């Protein structure tokens, strides 16, 4: 196998990723055709509905879904298809070339080991260095993510840390082996804004230094504006719209994106009723034909409720999966 | 929900509207830190240190502050999930855990909490509907009734019971689990709900739905909220009053308009200055607050913020500043701040240029 870092072109390319959970009486279509590619040093942010398949997509890229998940498509990491790698290979890649900051640090950190033990163990496993070296690196990592009194915190068990500190420990763990792709699932949600901006600046800096590519999942439009080159908006297991950060924030095309931005709470909105998107998210066990957002969309016409919805992409790469957009923006 | 709660005066109300629902006095929790081969206590983390505040009936008190400043610990102390080292908690006039007051169990029936970590706060072996019905069943509600109500609550938080009632926690997304947690907290019809980062995991449209829902429930069920969040816009939207914490202490508190328009403590100002710009062309390039958060094991003497404060003076190291109303005339006397620096004591000054260390 060639050294991954030497491969030209995108470091990560995802083609037609689908994930279904089929078990007992349930058949959940969690991811329904996700496509994107990412170059070194680039950040793609995935915004989207709660339950739209963001975490499941990231876990698929890490090879971390349960056995009953049916995964299709291709996930090329440095030119190798993650979905065909044998488990032993996958274990080397995971936490090495690709690593993940999980949405729920408590579920990802092992409660019976200290933070230091967990970080050092990861480094030893992937790089085969001495325990001593690994502990020194672990200390440096905790300092890098701005954990106060890092040396003492190395000896903390996860439950002895505040939510935000656990999240920073997770980030340190994910950065332990200088990954070429970092999957960050809501990494700053649990942090106060002073630390959030520190972490975002840190990720931006590491990205410049290491050329790391980042897939950043968040609900926070402000964080997305700070870190992303491009934004993808996900609904019911698909990208409904992708574009540059500016395009998505200033000229959103898809009605779901517009609804999402309109319901964001800004300053000075006290006493007003918040705008919401009417209706409820689709049942992933019975996705409607056509556009999954149509039942909630005020612009929906008959064409939205049948067949495959065409993807409209303009010359700048701004893409929307919407019938009505085609009327407005001739392809 | 239940008819009894529709009438304006809650039968459980004891002291009338003027009596605070919750009064917290000098609450303190220092966690022991163990180390060495004998695992002896070697130090203490001063997680919550001398915290006092009150929550009026029907209001929402927002709590903001740095990660690790003791917000969740305060919440857990109020719920008596951990024992305080010192301090009093008085619920509607009754001292909690006192022989002449109210028992912890009775208090918990009236005070519920939604936890920050949605995953670990749900029992992995219970379906969603069982989790929600659990506490009411423990308190004697018949099974069928508890389940029916649980399904109705699921519906109210925007989850179709037919799809979600019989799922287990790992089969839900983070945001879906958090809504189940909210439903569960409401199942006992509490009077006070502590929401610890309850909407952080939700997408913005569901967040808006849940915030609208929390507003409606507050009206129809006469609820009082303690609302902990890092999202300053959401805190402004939800709260009547806001309390700002730094390293285990309250540094500023007051009516929401006053705090947001005229933040006075240098930490509060730095906090507001760190809000993301929402403008990809004007990204933040410098940190409004530099320096490392100090060590809670050995916090700075006097004012705990002084090591990162551009205005620190010798006396900041000598004396702990008290929470005081401003000296100047026209200011709101209920807006209190703990700071020795005179700028903080006179309101309506520059609001952004402070706190750059
Ligand atoms: N193991 C599982 N079995 C069945 N369904 C699952 C499983 N894991 C996730 N799901 C479902 O798949 C869908 C996508 O979940 P995912 O966790 O990816 O959502 P998300 O986009 O990350 O949402 P959030 O923003 O709330 O974290 C959800 O509807 C969820 O209920
Ligand atoms: N069980 C424990 N043992 C030791 N220290 C603890 C324990 N629980 C909390 N702490 C410490 O107490 C301090 C306050 O933690 P707390 O969880 O209350 O912070 P927080 O304000 O909720 O932060 P966040 O916004 O990150 O959730 C932290 O320094 C934390 O590490
Ligand atoms: Mg998720
Ligand atoms: Mg907390």
XYZ file of C-alpha atoms and ligand atoms in Angstrom:
752
model
C 0.000 0.000 0.000
C 1.337 3.422 -0.860
C 1.733 5.917 1.920
C -1.654 7.568 2.206
C -0.350 11.086 2.562
C 1.300 10.930 -0.857
C -1.922 10.310 -2.768
C -2.955 13.212 -4.975
C -6.477 14.610 -5.135
C -9.068 14.593 -2.384
C -8.081 12.964 0.904
C -11.649 11.901 1.462
C -14.260 11.080 -1.147
C -17.683 9.743 -0.299
C -19.791 8.288 -3.108
C -23.443 7.348 -2.825
C -23.245 6.453 0.833
C -26.379 4.800 2.135
C -27.012 3.303 5.568
C -30.063 1.303 6.625
C -30.742 -0.135 10.037
C -32.706 -3.320 9.505
C -33.650 -5.169 12.618
C -36.642 -6.627 14.399
C -39.622 -4.686 13.140
C -37.678 -1.588 12.112
C -36.144 -0.595 8.814
C -34.659 2.856 9.164
C -33.201 4.533 6.077
C -30.764 6.779 7.950
C -28.465 7.845 5.085
C -29.808 7.903 1.537
C -27.066 8.845 -0.875
C -24.424 11.217 0.406
C -21.734 12.464 -1.991
C -18.839 14.797 -1.356
C -15.098 15.093 -1.591
C -12.672 16.940 0.558
C -9.136 18.169 -0.122
C -6.365 18.474 2.401
C -6.769 21.582 4.511
C -10.429 21.992 3.632
C -13.389 22.157 6.006
C -16.855 20.962 5.116
C -19.548 21.721 7.659
C -22.680 19.606 7.761
C -25.633 21.512 9.155
C -28.954 19.878 9.370
C -31.924 18.430 10.942
C -31.638 16.510 14.147
C -31.891 12.853 13.121
C -30.995 13.492 9.486
C -28.039 11.101 9.517
C -25.061 13.326 10.271
C -23.598 11.207 13.066
C -24.446 7.970 11.264
C -22.583 9.208 8.162
C -19.514 10.061 10.222
C -19.617 6.728 12.026
C -19.830 4.961 8.662
C -16.646 6.765 7.610
C -14.976 5.537 10.797
C -16.265 1.978 10.312
C -18.039 2.182 13.637
C -21.618 1.211 12.840
C -23.189 -1.889 14.421
C -23.211 -5.150 12.468
C -26.871 -4.905 11.535
C -26.308 -1.649 9.664
C -26.418 -2.145 5.881
C -23.884 0.194 4.327
C -23.539 0.823 0.597
C -21.415 3.145 -1.472
C -17.739 4.042 -1.360
C -15.689 5.899 1.230
C -12.253 6.646 -0.192
C -9.696 7.717 2.396
C -6.322 8.551 0.856
C -7.257 6.358 -2.086
C -8.385 3.318 -0.084
C -11.992 2.222 0.287
C -12.782 2.159 3.992
C -15.776 -0.092 3.424
C -13.672 -2.943 2.048
C -10.833 -2.776 4.563
C -10.498 -5.799 6.844
C -11.121 -5.061 10.517
C -7.408 -5.272 11.406
C -6.515 -2.638 8.806
C -9.459 -0.527 9.836
C -8.247 -0.474 13.421
C -4.931 0.979 12.261
C -6.575 3.664 10.171
C -9.134 4.575 12.811
C -7.610 6.992 15.264
C -4.609 7.260 12.937
C -5.268 8.689 9.472
C -8.903 9.410 10.307
C -10.228 10.211 13.728
C -13.414 11.433 15.248
C -14.578 13.778 17.962
C -17.818 12.274 19.185
C -20.998 14.151 19.924
C -21.256 12.642 23.390
C -17.909 12.517 25.105
C -19.230 10.351 27.919
C -20.203 7.637 25.460
C -16.826 7.784 23.725
C -14.480 8.026 26.678
C -13.878 4.941 28.746
C -15.072 5.597 32.320
C -12.580 3.227 33.947
C -9.414 4.780 32.533
C -8.000 8.227 33.166
C -7.821 10.733 30.330
C -4.046 10.395 30.222
C -4.195 6.594 30.000
C -6.654 6.779 27.123
C -4.666 9.279 25.088
C -1.322 7.597 25.765
C -2.729 4.175 24.909
C -4.000 5.466 21.550
C -0.591 6.905 20.724
C 1.249 3.722 21.757
C -1.118 1.560 19.711
C -0.791 3.587 16.539
C 2.795 4.658 16.656
C 4.415 1.987 18.782
C 6.368 4.545 20.771
C 7.306 4.195 24.436
C 4.805 4.830 27.198
C 6.918 7.690 28.423
C 6.907 9.470 25.074
C 3.181 8.874 24.757
C 2.495 10.468 28.152
C 4.552 13.499 27.222
C 2.615 13.859 23.996
C -0.650 13.474 25.919
C 0.360 16.302 28.214
C 1.195 18.516 25.228
C -2.164 17.725 23.646
C -4.112 18.711 26.764
C -2.192 21.969 26.836
C -2.908 22.511 23.160
C -6.663 22.252 23.737
C -6.377 24.696 26.669
C -7.192 22.409 29.540
C -6.039 24.205 32.686
C -3.529 22.422 34.933
C -3.075 19.812 32.228
C -0.632 17.649 34.180
C -3.171 17.057 36.914
C -6.041 16.606 34.496
C -4.195 13.716 32.831
C -4.978 11.739 35.974
C -8.694 12.629 35.950
C -11.377 10.096 35.162
C -13.946 11.403 32.688
C -16.641 11.860 35.352
C -14.357 14.186 37.281
C -14.370 16.753 34.495
C -16.993 19.286 33.515
C -18.852 18.790 30.239
C -16.693 21.283 28.421
C -13.465 19.866 29.730
C -14.470 16.355 28.697
C -15.159 17.703 25.242
C -11.686 19.244 25.078
C -10.179 15.959 26.301
C -12.010 14.234 23.432
C -10.553 16.708 20.989
C -7.070 16.023 22.366
C -7.666 12.284 21.974
C -8.793 12.747 18.378
C -5.733 14.834 17.527
C -3.348 12.385 19.207
C -2.025 10.853 15.977
C -2.200 13.936 13.721
C -4.967 12.585 11.488
C -5.243 13.639 7.849
C -9.038 13.682 8.201
C -10.775 14.822 11.370
C -14.461 14.107 11.771
C -15.811 16.497 14.364
C -19.345 15.769 15.547
C -20.568 18.889 17.352
C -17.186 19.451 18.988
C -18.013 22.842 20.452
C -21.635 22.380 21.480
C -20.771 21.820 25.131
C -18.363 24.744 25.355
C -18.836 28.336 26.395
C -18.224 30.873 23.651
C -14.843 31.991 24.979
C -13.557 28.417 24.795
C -15.481 27.707 21.602
C -13.682 30.450 19.762
C -10.370 29.179 21.155
C -11.100 25.685 19.837
C -12.223 26.963 16.441
C -9.071 29.061 16.139
C -7.044 26.042 17.274
C -8.619 23.798 14.641
C -7.991 26.439 11.987
C -4.361 26.706 13.075
C -3.812 22.926 13.183
C -5.360 22.721 9.782
C -2.825 25.156 8.388
C 0.061 23.426 10.124
C -0.921 19.831 9.376
C -3.061 20.231 6.267
C -5.770 18.317 8.033
C -9.168 18.064 6.329
C -12.157 18.496 8.612
C -15.762 17.388 8.426
C -17.472 19.544 10.997
C -20.986 18.752 12.173
C -22.796 21.467 14.053
C -26.156 23.090 14.660
C -24.494 26.389 15.345
C -24.540 28.631 12.308
C -22.105 30.990 14.031
C -19.529 28.236 14.507
C -20.083 27.157 10.892
C -19.403 30.702 9.690
C -16.164 30.769 11.664
C -14.674 27.531 10.406
C -16.108 26.243 7.135
C -15.057 26.597 3.532
C -18.217 24.877 2.380
C -21.494 23.979 4.052
C -23.767 21.045 3.301
C -27.315 21.081 4.628
C -28.675 17.651 5.367
C -32.275 16.516 5.466
C -33.566 12.944 5.754
C -30.256 11.316 4.960
C -29.311 13.461 1.967
C -27.594 16.721 1.219
C -30.415 19.095 0.325
C -28.009 21.911 -0.503
C -24.271 22.520 -0.642
C -22.356 25.685 -1.319
C -19.687 27.969 -0.006
C -20.212 29.331 3.472
C -21.226 32.681 1.990
C -23.689 31.152 -0.470
C -25.476 29.117 2.177
C -25.639 31.964 4.660
C -26.501 34.773 2.259
C -28.351 33.152 -0.659
C -29.805 29.877 0.563
C -31.758 28.152 -2.213
C -33.462 25.168 -0.658
C -36.635 25.883 1.337
C -35.344 23.711 4.184
C -32.142 25.750 4.433
C -34.187 28.931 4.455
C -36.444 27.563 7.184
C -33.480 26.468 9.258
C -31.812 29.866 9.066
C -35.090 31.627 9.833
C -35.629 29.653 13.035
C -32.198 30.512 14.435
C -32.469 32.561 17.623
C -30.647 35.878 17.347
C -30.126 38.592 19.908
C -33.033 40.878 20.710
C -35.823 38.405 19.946
C -37.318 38.308 23.433
C -41.068 38.236 23.572
C -41.486 37.144 19.960
C -42.621 33.682 19.012
C -39.865 31.807 17.206
C -40.382 30.817 13.631
C -40.415 27.069 13.131
C -40.756 24.754 10.183
C -44.302 23.354 10.263
C -44.903 19.624 10.447
C -42.502 16.997 11.678
C -39.486 15.226 10.229
C -40.231 12.295 7.945
C -40.507 8.781 9.214
C -37.281 7.213 7.972
C -39.006 3.846 7.882
C -41.435 5.158 5.222
C -39.820 7.961 3.290
C -42.287 9.691 0.985
C -41.627 9.443 -2.764
C -40.011 12.509 -4.292
C -38.577 15.203 -2.037
C -38.518 14.182 1.633
C -39.136 17.797 2.629
C -42.199 18.270 0.390
C -44.816 17.498 3.070
C -43.503 20.456 5.109
C -42.654 22.776 2.241
C -44.840 25.744 1.434
C -43.524 25.870 -2.123
C -44.267 22.210 -2.889
C -45.944 21.392 -6.199
C -47.018 18.049 -7.672
C -43.609 17.476 -9.243
C -42.070 17.458 -5.753
C -44.016 14.400 -4.698
C -42.883 11.934 -7.345
C -39.729 10.421 -8.769
C -36.179 11.455 -8.186
C -35.618 15.095 -7.467
C -33.042 16.539 -9.879
C -29.949 18.114 -8.461
C -29.371 21.654 -9.692
C -25.806 22.945 -9.634
C -24.769 26.372 -10.851
C -21.366 27.230 -12.311
C -19.928 28.062 -8.874
C -20.797 24.623 -7.496
C -23.781 25.807 -5.443
C -26.058 22.747 -5.430
C -29.675 22.346 -4.400
C -31.880 19.289 -4.618
C -35.128 21.076 -5.370
C -37.620 21.179 -8.240
C -38.512 24.814 -7.718
C -34.917 26.000 -7.772
C -34.605 24.804 -11.357
C -37.304 27.272 -12.329
C -35.371 30.106 -10.754
C -31.825 29.105 -11.654
C -31.642 27.560 -15.123
C -28.838 25.007 -15.011
C -52.025 18.947 31.106
C -54.081 17.866 34.079
C -57.099 19.984 34.794
C -56.010 20.815 38.329
C -53.027 22.706 37.001
C -55.027 24.988 34.758
C -56.234 27.135 37.627
C -53.865 30.000 38.243
C -53.048 29.272 41.854
C -51.092 26.102 42.328
C -52.412 24.212 45.365
C -48.797 23.390 46.183
C -47.934 27.077 46.399
C -47.134 27.851 50.014
C -45.833 31.324 50.513
C -47.703 33.189 47.785
C -46.223 34.971 44.783
C -43.854 37.201 46.754
C -41.975 34.309 48.314
C -39.132 33.096 46.091
C -39.640 29.567 44.832
C -35.997 28.849 45.424
C -33.582 30.551 47.753
C -29.963 29.467 47.690
C -27.622 30.711 50.360
C -23.860 30.305 50.502
C -23.866 27.009 48.656
C -20.483 25.312 48.592
C -19.033 22.143 47.114
C -15.361 21.299 47.129
C -14.482 18.000 45.476
C -11.601 16.059 46.977
C -8.789 15.245 44.588
C -6.993 12.020 45.382
C -3.557 10.954 44.382
C -0.369 9.167 45.314
C -0.013 5.472 46.017
C -2.279 5.604 49.048
C -4.960 7.469 47.099
C -5.153 10.047 49.844
C -6.868 13.327 49.382
C -4.213 15.687 48.096
C -6.222 18.769 47.159
C -9.727 20.065 46.562
C -11.493 21.430 43.495
C -13.483 24.465 44.547
C -16.313 23.729 42.137
C -18.971 25.867 43.832
C -17.895 28.431 46.363
C -20.292 30.550 48.332
C -23.021 30.814 45.708
C -26.231 32.639 46.650
C -29.213 33.502 44.494
C -32.973 33.318 44.391
C -35.500 32.282 41.786
C -38.902 33.939 41.801
C -42.091 32.078 41.095
C -42.816 31.889 37.389
C -39.559 33.419 36.230
C -36.723 31.991 34.211
C -33.277 32.487 35.644
C -30.556 31.987 33.051
C -27.099 30.837 34.141
C -24.103 31.423 31.897
C -20.401 31.075 32.484
C -17.199 29.468 31.479
C -16.967 25.709 30.993
C -16.170 24.223 34.368
C -17.333 27.219 36.411
C -19.746 25.069 38.419
C -23.110 25.411 36.670
C -23.891 21.698 36.509
C -22.509 21.168 39.989
C -24.861 23.881 41.277
C -27.752 22.137 39.532
C -26.798 18.758 40.950
C -26.516 20.264 44.425
C -30.007 21.724 44.110
C -31.352 18.320 43.104
C -29.344 16.754 45.966
C -27.673 14.348 43.608
C -24.566 15.384 45.489
C -24.385 16.648 49.046
C -23.331 20.254 49.586
C -20.444 20.971 51.950
C -22.270 24.015 53.229
C -25.164 26.288 52.452
C -28.951 26.281 52.498
C -31.483 25.553 49.821
C -34.971 26.782 50.632
C -37.795 25.618 48.396
C -40.916 27.761 48.671
C -40.079 28.640 52.257
C -39.052 25.150 53.356
C -35.444 24.260 53.993
C -34.585 21.203 51.929
C -33.433 18.217 53.963
C -34.156 20.010 57.239
C -36.257 18.294 59.921
C -38.677 21.205 59.990
C -38.506 21.738 56.254
C -39.141 19.573 53.223
C -37.638 16.140 52.556
C -35.377 15.576 49.578
C -37.957 13.226 48.077
C -40.788 15.733 48.307
C -38.550 18.415 46.865
C -37.633 16.187 43.911
C -41.258 15.721 43.050
C -41.485 19.480 42.570
C -38.064 20.028 41.044
C -36.834 18.135 38.008
C -33.757 18.344 35.869
C -32.794 17.798 32.244
C -29.158 16.774 32.111
C -26.434 17.977 29.831
C -25.392 14.523 28.669
C -28.473 13.068 26.992
C -26.904 9.676 26.464
C -25.858 8.703 29.950
C -28.983 10.065 31.572
C -31.246 7.500 29.917
C -31.311 3.877 30.999
C -30.009 1.889 27.989
C -32.297 -1.028 28.774
C -35.524 0.942 28.885
C -37.603 1.983 25.912
C -38.395 5.672 25.615
C -41.916 5.294 26.890
C -40.755 3.218 29.867
C -38.144 5.835 30.747
C -40.723 8.607 30.767
C -43.295 6.577 32.694
C -40.771 5.335 35.237
C -40.842 8.119 37.813
C -44.638 8.534 37.828
C -44.990 4.765 38.308
C -42.533 4.884 41.203
C -44.740 7.572 42.678
C -47.840 5.386 42.374
C -49.429 6.214 39.011
C -51.088 3.084 37.538
C -49.130 1.545 34.651
C -51.655 2.173 31.871
C -52.135 5.796 32.860
C -48.416 6.422 33.166
C -47.811 4.961 29.695
C -50.617 6.969 28.117
C -49.268 10.155 29.622
C -45.743 9.248 28.512
C -46.952 8.884 24.929
C -48.733 12.199 25.123
C -45.554 13.837 26.423
C -43.546 12.306 23.566
C -46.022 13.824 21.198
C -45.696 17.201 22.902
C -41.924 17.269 22.456
C -42.385 16.554 18.777
C -41.696 12.822 18.625
C -44.391 10.631 17.132
C -45.068 7.930 19.765
C -45.804 5.378 17.064
C -42.270 5.761 15.732
C -40.301 6.372 18.896
C -42.123 5.029 21.964
C -40.607 1.578 21.774
C -37.082 2.526 20.750
C -34.014 2.250 22.974
C -31.641 5.182 23.592
C -28.988 4.014 21.096
C -31.604 3.988 18.350
C -32.203 7.711 18.582
C -30.196 10.694 17.456
C -28.720 13.060 20.063
C -31.463 15.634 19.590
C -34.210 13.033 19.772
C -32.811 11.696 23.049
C -32.701 15.174 24.518
C -36.381 15.688 23.743
C -37.155 12.429 25.535
C -35.253 13.806 28.515
C -37.416 16.910 28.504
C -40.567 14.799 28.353
C -39.290 12.722 31.246
C -38.588 15.776 33.384
C -42.159 16.980 32.854
C -43.764 13.634 33.696
C -43.995 14.366 37.413
C -45.536 17.795 36.812
C -42.771 19.624 38.644
C -42.915 23.295 39.619
C -39.271 24.035 38.946
C -37.368 22.569 36.014
C -33.598 22.839 35.761
C -32.588 22.759 32.107
C -28.857 22.078 31.832
C -27.893 22.628 28.185
C -31.251 21.120 27.301
C -31.390 22.468 23.753
C -27.700 22.386 22.827
C -28.050 19.120 20.915
C -31.019 20.210 18.818
C -31.063 21.627 15.327
C -32.222 25.223 15.074
C -35.727 24.471 13.891
C -36.305 21.840 16.572
C -34.662 24.154 19.082
C -37.153 26.849 18.148
C -39.963 24.310 18.553
C -38.701 23.190 21.948
C -38.192 26.774 23.147
C -41.716 27.672 22.034
C -42.909 24.516 23.782
C -41.040 25.385 26.988
C -42.699 28.799 26.846
C -46.162 27.305 26.444
C -45.611 24.738 29.179
C -44.394 27.447 31.483
C -47.655 29.330 31.009
C -50.021 26.398 31.180
C -48.271 24.557 34.009
C -47.056 27.532 36.027
C -43.474 26.434 35.697
C -40.337 28.151 36.864
C -37.098 27.480 35.002
C -33.437 27.494 35.785
C -31.940 27.676 32.330
C -28.258 26.812 31.902
C -26.813 27.363 28.451
C -23.759 28.477 26.545
C -25.885 29.994 23.790
C -26.068 33.644 24.750
C -28.831 34.406 22.254
C -31.001 31.604 23.588
C -30.376 32.678 27.180
C -31.406 36.212 26.307
C -34.525 34.922 24.610
C -35.574 32.683 27.497
C -34.547 34.451 30.676
C -36.060 37.139 32.850
C -32.914 37.402 34.896
C -29.395 36.205 34.210
C -26.609 35.088 36.514
C -23.000 34.954 35.320
C -20.574 32.547 36.984
C -16.815 32.361 36.875
C -14.754 29.660 38.577
C -17.268 28.631 41.212
C -18.593 32.096 42.039
C -21.320 34.433 40.877
C -19.702 37.505 39.308
C -22.763 39.344 37.992
C -26.535 39.015 38.116
C -29.526 41.058 37.119
C -32.437 41.590 34.735
C -31.708 40.252 31.269
C -31.960 43.615 29.448
C -29.603 45.266 31.865
C -27.008 42.473 31.713
C -27.103 42.268 27.925
C -27.114 45.979 27.277
C -24.708 47.012 29.973
C -22.560 44.083 31.029
C -20.290 45.400 33.752
C -17.984 42.641 34.893
C -14.889 42.350 32.674
C -15.532 38.612 32.349
C -19.109 39.159 31.228
C -17.901 41.666 28.644
C -15.287 39.231 27.326
C -17.954 36.557 27.158
C -20.242 38.693 25.033
C -17.330 39.768 22.850
C -16.645 36.091 22.069
C -20.003 35.530 20.381
C -19.391 34.259 16.839
C -19.809 36.979 14.238
C -22.200 35.080 11.917
C -20.314 36.700 9.067
C -17.899 34.559 7.032
C -16.171 37.693 5.789
C -15.448 39.023 9.241
C -14.192 35.998 11.067
C -12.800 36.269 14.551
C -9.024 36.361 14.367
C -8.146 37.128 17.931
C -9.412 35.672 21.117
C -11.333 38.213 23.178
C -10.278 36.388 26.305
C -6.718 35.148 26.487
C -4.797 33.437 29.212
C -5.673 30.046 30.590
C -8.620 29.581 32.875
C -7.096 29.393 36.335
C -6.799 26.227 38.282
C -9.919 25.564 40.395
C -7.714 23.574 42.760
C -5.722 26.617 43.689
C -7.777 29.586 42.524
C -6.329 33.093 42.585
C -6.807 35.015 45.804
C -9.289 37.868 45.897
C -11.092 38.175 42.581
C -10.744 34.924 40.692
C -10.798 36.654 37.321
C -7.951 39.031 38.065
C -5.269 36.858 36.401
C -6.966 37.416 33.037
C -8.348 40.875 33.605
C -6.886 43.932 31.891
C -8.070 46.157 34.741
C -6.670 44.234 37.670
C -5.313 46.352 40.514
C -3.440 45.370 43.657
C -6.590 45.297 45.754
C -8.135 42.696 43.392
C -5.655 40.199 44.828
C -6.343 41.199 48.392
C -10.073 41.106 48.859
C -12.871 39.015 47.404
C -15.220 41.492 45.709
C -18.785 41.380 46.952
C -21.841 41.307 44.721
C -22.981 44.934 44.858
C -25.445 47.216 43.165
C -23.902 50.127 41.228
C -23.072 53.327 43.032
C -24.317 55.620 40.254
C -27.841 56.949 40.484
C -29.875 55.963 37.462
C -28.779 52.333 37.305
C -30.898 49.339 38.088
C -30.258 48.414 41.713
C -31.080 44.762 41.037
C -28.136 44.503 38.651
C -25.286 43.428 40.908
C -21.644 42.855 40.089
C -18.634 41.551 42.012
C -15.762 43.732 40.893
C -13.401 46.195 42.564
C -12.763 48.137 39.382
C -14.731 51.378 39.378
C -15.608 51.096 35.668
C -17.657 48.075 36.527
C -19.445 50.006 39.239
C -20.565 52.806 36.988
C -22.859 51.538 34.274
C -23.178 52.526 30.615
C -19.567 52.445 29.628
C -17.809 50.946 26.656
C -19.162 47.454 26.360
C -16.706 45.705 24.086
C -13.214 47.036 24.625
C -12.870 45.504 28.016
C -11.367 42.133 28.840
C -8.710 42.027 26.147
C -5.790 40.850 28.146
N -28.597 1.933 15.792
C -29.670 2.487 15.257
N -30.788 1.761 14.994
C -31.872 2.333 14.436
N -31.958 3.633 14.094
C -30.883 4.412 14.327
C -29.686 3.885 14.912
N -28.794 4.912 15.027
C -29.399 6.002 14.541
N -30.655 5.711 14.105
C -31.595 6.634 13.476
O -30.952 7.145 12.314
C -31.284 8.512 12.134
C -30.022 9.342 11.969
O -29.336 9.404 13.236
P -28.075 10.340 13.486
O -27.576 10.004 14.837
O -27.139 10.221 12.343
O -28.740 11.786 13.480
P -28.008 13.221 13.514
O -28.196 13.841 12.189
O -26.622 13.053 14.014
O -28.921 13.984 14.562
P -28.535 14.942 15.826
O -28.306 16.273 15.239
O -29.782 14.917 16.651
O -27.357 14.340 16.500
C -32.126 8.949 13.321
O -33.468 9.034 12.925
C -31.925 7.856 14.336
O -33.111 7.645 15.084
N -17.290 14.304 40.737
C -16.330 15.219 40.612
N -15.101 15.037 41.135
C -14.127 15.966 41.027
N -14.284 17.150 40.398
C -15.489 17.402 39.834
C -16.560 16.457 39.905
N -17.635 16.989 39.238
C -17.240 18.199 38.784
N -15.957 18.452 39.145
C -15.185 19.684 38.840
O -15.943 20.792 39.282
C -15.797 21.901 38.397
C -17.166 22.403 37.959
O -17.780 21.419 37.102
P -19.233 21.609 36.466
O -19.572 20.331 35.772
O -20.171 22.093 37.495
O -18.971 22.764 35.414
P -19.987 23.460 34.390
O -20.062 24.903 34.743
O -21.262 22.700 34.317
O -19.173 23.328 33.033
P -19.670 22.994 31.538
O -20.189 24.263 30.989
O -18.368 22.611 30.871
O -20.652 21.889 31.614
C -14.901 21.413 37.288
O -13.579 21.845 37.539
C -15.002 19.910 37.356
O -13.845 19.299 36.858
Mg -25.690 13.483 15.808
Mg -22.150 21.556 32.820
